[in-house]
Coordinates of C-alpha atoms in Angstrom, one line a residue:
M27 CA 124.6 28.3 67.3
S28 CA 123.4 25.7 69.8
E29 CA 124.5 24.6 73.2
T30 CA 123.8 21.3 75.1
N31 CA 122.3 21.4 78.6
R32 CA 124.0 18.4 80.2
Q33 CA 121.2 17.7 82.6
S34 CA 118.4 17.5 80.1
G35 CA 120.5 16.5 77.1
K36 CA 118.5 18.9 74.9
E37 CA 119.9 21.3 72.3
M38 CA 119.3 25.0 73.1
N39 CA 119.0 27.5 70.3
L40 CA 121.0 30.6 71.3
P41 CA 121.0 34.0 69.6
P42 CA 124.1 35.0 67.5
A43 CA 127.2 36.1 69.5
H44 CA 125.8 34.5 72.7
P45 CA 128.7 33.4 75.0
S46 CA 129.2 29.7 75.2
V47 CA 127.7 28.3 78.4
K48 CA 128.1 24.8 79.7
T49 CA 125.8 23.7 82.5
G50 CA 124.5 20.6 84.3
G51 CA 127.7 19.2 85.8
V52 CA 128.0 18.1 89.5
A53 CA 131.3 18.3 91.3
V54 CA 132.9 17.6 94.7
L55 CA 135.8 19.7 95.7
L56 CA 137.9 18.2 98.5
V57 CA 139.8 20.9 100.5
N58 CA 142.8 20.4 102.7
L59 CA 144.8 22.9 104.7
G60 CA 147.7 23.4 102.3
T61 CA 151.4 23.0 101.8
P62 CA 154.4 24.7 100.3
D63 CA 155.1 23.7 96.7
T64 CA 158.7 22.7 97.5
P65 CA 160.6 22.2 100.7
E66 CA 162.7 25.4 100.0
P67 CA 162.7 28.6 102.2
A68 CA 161.2 30.8 99.5
S69 CA 158.2 28.4 98.9
V70 CA 157.7 27.9 102.6
R71 CA 157.8 31.7 103.1
R72 CA 155.0 32.2 100.6
Y73 CA 152.9 29.5 102.2
L74 CA 153.4 30.9 105.8
R75 CA 152.7 34.4 104.6
E76 CA 149.3 33.4 103.3
F77 CA 148.5 31.0 106.2
L78 CA 149.5 33.4 109.0
S79 CA 147.8 36.4 107.4
D80 CA 144.4 34.8 107.7
K81 CA 142.5 36.5 110.5
R82 CA 140.8 33.3 111.3
V83 CA 144.1 31.7 112.1
V84 CA 145.7 34.6 113.9
D85 CA 143.2 37.2 115.0
Y86 CA 145.5 39.7 116.7
P87 CA 144.9 43.3 115.6
R88 CA 146.7 43.8 112.2
I89 CA 148.6 46.9 113.5
F90 CA 150.4 44.7 116.0
W91 CA 150.5 41.3 114.2
L92 CA 151.7 42.3 110.7
P93 CA 155.0 43.9 111.9
V94 CA 155.7 40.8 113.8
L95 CA 154.8 38.5 110.9
Y96 CA 156.7 40.4 108.2
G97 CA 159.5 41.8 110.5
I98 CA 160.4 38.6 112.4
I99 CA 158.5 35.4 111.6
L100 CA 158.8 35.5 107.8
N101 CA 162.5 36.4 108.1
T102 CA 163.4 33.7 110.5
R103 CA 161.0 30.8 110.4
P104 CA 161.0 29.7 106.6
S105 CA 164.6 28.4 106.7
K106 CA 163.9 26.3 109.8
T107 CA 160.6 25.1 108.6
A108 CA 162.0 24.2 105.2
K109 CA 164.5 21.8 106.9
L110 CA 161.6 20.1 108.6
Y111 CA 159.7 19.7 105.3
Q112 CA 162.9 18.3 103.7
S113 CA 163.0 15.6 106.4
I114 CA 159.6 14.3 105.4
W115 CA 159.2 15.3 101.7
H116 CA 157.7 12.6 99.4
E117 CA 160.6 12.3 97.0
E118 CA 159.0 9.8 94.7
S119 CA 156.1 12.1 93.7
G120 CA 158.0 15.4 94.3
Q121 CA 155.1 16.5 96.5
S122 CA 154.6 17.0 100.2
P123 CA 153.0 14.1 101.9
L124 CA 149.8 16.1 102.5
A125 CA 149.5 17.0 98.8
Y126 CA 150.3 13.4 97.8
Y127 CA 147.6 11.8 100.0
T128 CA 145.0 14.5 99.2
Q129 CA 145.5 13.7 95.5
R130 CA 145.1 10.0 96.3
Q131 CA 141.9 10.7 98.2
M132 CA 140.6 12.6 95.3
E133 CA 141.3 9.8 92.9
G134 CA 139.8 7.2 95.2
L135 CA 136.6 9.1 95.7
A136 CA 136.3 9.8 91.9
E137 CA 136.5 6.1 91.2
R138 CA 133.8 5.4 93.7
L139 CA 131.4 8.2 92.6
G140 CA 131.7 7.3 88.9
D141 CA 131.2 9.4 85.8
D142 CA 128.2 11.4 87.0
V143 CA 130.4 13.4 89.5
T144 CA 133.7 15.2 88.9
V145 CA 136.0 15.1 91.9
D146 CA 138.8 17.7 92.3
Y147 CA 140.8 19.0 95.2
A148 CA 142.2 22.4 96.4
M149 CA 144.2 23.7 99.3
R150 CA 143.1 26.5 101.5
Y151 CA 146.6 27.9 101.5
G152 CA 149.0 27.4 98.6
N153 CA 148.3 25.5 95.4
P154 CA 145.9 24.5 93.9
S155 CA 143.8 27.3 95.3
I156 CA 140.1 27.2 96.0
P157 CA 139.2 30.1 93.5
E158 CA 141.4 28.4 90.8
R159 CA 139.7 25.0 91.1
I160 CA 136.2 26.4 91.4
G161 CA 136.8 28.5 88.3
A162 CA 138.1 25.4 86.4
L163 CA 135.1 23.4 87.4
M164 CA 132.7 26.1 86.3
A165 CA 134.5 26.5 83.0
K166 CA 133.7 22.8 82.4
G167 CA 130.0 23.3 83.1
H168 CA 129.7 22.3 86.7
D169 CA 127.0 24.5 88.1
R170 CA 126.5 22.5 91.3
I171 CA 129.6 22.1 93.5
M172 CA 129.8 20.5 96.9
I173 CA 132.8 21.6 99.1
L174 CA 134.1 18.8 101.3
P175 CA 136.6 20.2 103.9
L176 CA 138.9 17.4 105.0
Y177 CA 138.6 18.4 108.7
P178 CA 136.6 15.9 110.7
Q179 CA 136.3 18.3 113.6
Y180 CA 134.9 21.8 112.9
S181 CA 136.9 24.9 113.9
A182 CA 136.7 28.5 112.7
T183 CA 140.4 28.2 111.9
T184 CA 139.9 25.3 109.5
T185 CA 136.3 24.7 108.1
G186 CA 135.3 28.2 108.9
T187 CA 138.1 29.7 106.8
V188 CA 137.3 27.4 103.9
A189 CA 133.8 28.8 103.8
D190 CA 135.3 32.3 103.9
K191 CA 137.5 31.6 100.9
V192 CA 134.7 30.0 98.9
A193 CA 132.5 33.1 99.5
E194 CA 135.4 35.3 98.5
A195 CA 135.8 33.3 95.3
M196 CA 132.1 33.8 94.5
K197 CA 132.0 37.5 95.3
E198 CA 133.0 38.9 92.0
R199 CA 131.4 36.3 89.7
P200 CA 128.4 37.5 87.6
W201 CA 127.1 33.9 87.6
Q202 CA 127.5 31.7 90.6
P203 CA 127.1 27.9 90.8
A204 CA 125.0 26.3 93.6
I205 CA 127.4 25.7 96.5
R206 CA 127.1 23.3 99.3
I207 CA 129.6 22.9 102.2
A208 CA 129.6 19.5 103.9
P209 CA 129.4 19.6 107.7
P210 CA 132.0 18.2 110.1
F211 CA 132.2 14.4 110.4
H212 CA 133.8 14.0 113.8
D213 CA 131.1 11.5 114.9
E214 CA 130.1 9.8 111.6
P215 CA 130.1 6.1 112.1
S216 CA 132.0 5.5 108.9
Y217 CA 134.8 7.9 110.1
I218 CA 135.0 6.0 113.4
D219 CA 135.0 2.8 111.5
A220 CA 138.0 4.0 109.5
L221 CA 139.8 5.1 112.7
E222 CA 139.1 1.7 114.4
T223 CA 140.4 -0.2 111.3
S224 CA 143.6 1.9 111.4
M225 CA 144.2 1.4 115.1
R226 CA 143.7 -2.3 114.9
R227 CA 146.1 -2.5 111.9
H228 CA 148.8 -0.1 113.1
V229 CA 149.0 -0.1 116.9
P230 CA 151.7 -2.6 117.7
E231 CA 151.1 -5.5 120.1
G232 CA 152.5 -4.7 123.5
T233 CA 151.7 -1.0 123.3
E234 CA 151.2 0.3 126.8
R235 CA 149.5 3.6 126.0
V236 CA 148.0 5.4 123.0
I237 CA 147.9 9.2 123.0
L238 CA 145.1 10.7 120.8
S239 CA 146.7 13.9 119.6
F240 CA 144.6 16.7 118.0
H241 CA 145.9 20.0 116.6
G242 CA 145.5 22.7 119.2
I243 CA 143.8 26.1 119.1
P244 CA 144.0 29.0 121.5
Q245 CA 141.8 28.5 124.6
R246 CA 140.0 31.8 124.0
Y247 CA 138.7 30.5 120.7
F248 CA 137.0 27.8 122.6
N249 CA 135.7 30.3 125.2
A250 CA 134.3 32.4 122.3
G251 CA 132.2 29.4 121.1
D252 CA 134.3 27.4 118.7
P253 CA 133.1 23.8 119.1
Y254 CA 136.4 22.2 118.1
H255 CA 137.3 21.0 121.6
C256 CA 133.9 19.3 122.0
H257 CA 134.3 17.6 118.6
C258 CA 137.7 16.3 119.5
Q259 CA 136.4 15.0 122.8
K260 CA 133.6 13.2 121.1
T261 CA 135.8 11.6 118.5
A262 CA 138.1 10.4 121.2
R263 CA 135.3 9.0 123.3
L264 CA 133.7 7.1 120.3
L265 CA 137.1 5.7 119.3
R266 CA 137.8 4.5 122.9
E267 CA 134.4 2.8 123.0
R268 CA 135.2 1.0 119.7
M269 CA 138.6 -0.1 120.9
D270 CA 137.5 -0.8 124.5
W271 CA 140.1 1.6 125.8
D272 CA 139.8 3.9 128.9
E273 CA 141.0 7.4 129.2
E274 CA 144.1 6.3 131.1
F275 CA 145.2 4.1 128.3
A276 CA 144.2 6.6 125.6
P277 CA 144.4 10.2 126.9
L278 CA 143.6 13.1 124.6
G279 CA 146.2 15.8 124.0
F280 CA 146.7 18.9 121.8
Q281 CA 149.8 19.6 119.7
S282 CA 151.4 22.3 117.5
K283 CA 151.1 25.2 120.0
F284 CA 152.1 28.5 118.4
G285 CA 152.6 31.9 120.2
P286 CA 152.6 32.9 123.8
E287 CA 149.0 32.6 124.8
K288 CA 147.2 29.7 126.5
W289 CA 146.1 26.9 124.2
L290 CA 143.9 23.9 124.8
E291 CA 145.4 21.5 127.3
P292 CA 146.9 19.0 128.0
S293 CA 149.6 19.3 125.4
T294 CA 150.6 16.2 123.6
E295 CA 154.2 16.8 124.5
S296 CA 153.3 16.9 128.2
L297 CA 151.5 13.5 127.9
V298 CA 154.5 12.0 126.1
K299 CA 156.8 13.1 129.0
K300 CA 154.3 11.8 131.5
A301 CA 154.1 8.4 129.8
A302 CA 157.9 8.1 130.2
E303 CA 157.7 9.2 133.9
D304 CA 155.0 6.6 134.4
G305 CA 157.4 3.9 133.3
I306 CA 155.7 3.4 129.9
K307 CA 158.2 1.9 127.4
Q308 CA 156.0 1.3 124.4
L309 CA 154.0 4.3 123.4
A310 CA 151.9 5.1 120.3
V311 CA 150.6 8.4 119.2
A312 CA 147.6 8.7 116.8
A313 CA 146.3 11.9 115.2
P314 CA 142.6 11.5 114.4
A315 CA 142.2 15.2 113.4
F316 CA 144.6 14.8 110.5
V317 CA 143.2 12.7 107.6
S318 CA 146.5 13.0 105.6
D319 CA 150.0 12.6 106.9
C320 CA 151.8 15.9 107.0
I321 CA 154.5 17.8 108.8
E322 CA 152.6 17.8 112.1
T323 CA 152.3 14.0 112.0
L324 CA 155.5 12.8 110.3
E325 CA 157.9 15.4 111.7
E326 CA 156.3 16.8 114.9
I327 CA 155.1 13.4 116.2
G328 CA 157.2 10.9 114.2
I329 CA 160.6 12.6 114.7
G330 CA 160.3 15.3 117.4
L331 CA 158.1 13.6 120.0
R332 CA 159.8 10.3 119.4
E333 CA 163.1 11.9 120.4
T334 CA 161.3 13.6 123.4
F335 CA 160.0 10.2 124.6
K336 CA 163.4 8.5 124.4
E337 CA 165.1 11.4 126.1
A338 CA 162.6 11.2 128.9
G339 CA 163.3 7.5 129.4
G340 CA 160.9 5.8 127.1
L341 CA 161.9 3.0 124.7
E342 CA 159.8 3.4 121.5
L343 CA 157.2 5.8 120.3
T344 CA 155.1 4.5 117.3
P345 CA 153.4 7.2 115.2
I346 CA 150.1 5.8 113.9
P347 CA 149.7 6.7 110.2
C348 CA 146.8 9.0 109.2
L349 CA 143.8 7.6 107.3
N350 CA 145.4 8.8 104.0
N351 CA 143.8 6.7 101.2
D352 CA 142.8 3.7 103.3
E353 CA 139.8 1.9 101.8
A354 CA 137.8 2.4 105.0
F355 CA 138.4 6.2 104.8
L356 CA 137.5 6.3 101.1
T357 CA 134.2 4.6 102.1
C358 CA 133.7 7.3 104.6
L359 CA 134.3 10.0 102.0
E360 CA 131.9 8.3 99.6
E361 CA 129.1 8.1 102.2
L362 CA 129.6 11.8 103.1
A363 CA 129.7 12.9 99.5
R364 CA 126.6 10.9 98.4
R365 CA 124.6 12.1 101.4
E366 CA 125.5 15.8 100.8
L367 CA 124.9 15.4 97.1
G368 CA 121.3 14.4 97.8
G369 CA 119.0 15.7 95.1
W370 CA 121.9 16.3 92.7
I371 CA 122.7 12.6 92.0
A372 CA 120.8 9.3 92.4
P373 CA 121.1 7.7 95.8
K374 CA 123.1 4.6 96.4
D375 CA 123.4 2.3 99.3
V376 CA 127.2 2.4 99.9
A377 CA 127.2 -0.2 102.7
A378 CA 125.3 -2.7 100.5
A379 CA 127.6 -2.0 97.6
A380 CA 130.7 -2.6 99.7
A381 CA 129.3 -5.9 101.0
E382 CA 128.8 -7.2 97.4

């Protein structure tokens, strides 16, 4: 019996009954937040149960939180949230927009990296799961896996919990691959390039203000040392510099508040209402922290906040699409992946290749 080592290409003579072992493969695993499998209450309930059970996301003592989660939230919220998903579901693919665009990002990055690297994707909550996809990659002989969380700005509630799940997936394995986790990319020039390209393409002429909306986190997380707020501020500042915008024209806000405690401020909703009070008629809202359109961008901003703006006296709110599978963002992902795969694959000048 013999087995091929992919890296060396040599045949290895193994003793009888030796388990088949494939090695030498390099992989990139993109990880996004997650989504229900369908826009139905039962599927939404499963997703919310996993998401809201994560101690990184909701860190209240379990003795207090779990009765609220299982006794109230999971009995009342799934039906309401399912209706919101139904309003933005990607009917053509049968997927949520987040799943659809994450898959497109995977395919675009795979095409750019070529045959030497396998690219896959997973969701932190829901399907396909991180343990499932790591296991599948290992079964195909990938012993070097780079995890690329699709969160430009680091937070313990996002990138941190991806690292937790990867460690959990490795915990019981007798043989573990080499794992790398890419750092946040909130200030990467190629990421700011992609945002700038998107703004110039999608912000309508005549727009009087552009709100830069980021997902919020509780204020006490920031007080405890989570750098998310600082990363958001830097992304906003770099984007304003590229676009020659000032803070009055492009204020920063935080959306998606959940629960009774104080979250990062100002809220995006308050900035939308203020814009109407200031006499703004043409408003745009961009969401730089989200790289894939999802319920927070398509429904919360594109439907909910648009209605809020009009009710407050505004004329039109334009939601700016996320980066999704824009070529500029795929270039960003390729640059990040090639840099973080250093030593595992041969280097390539991405900028020079793009210019050819």
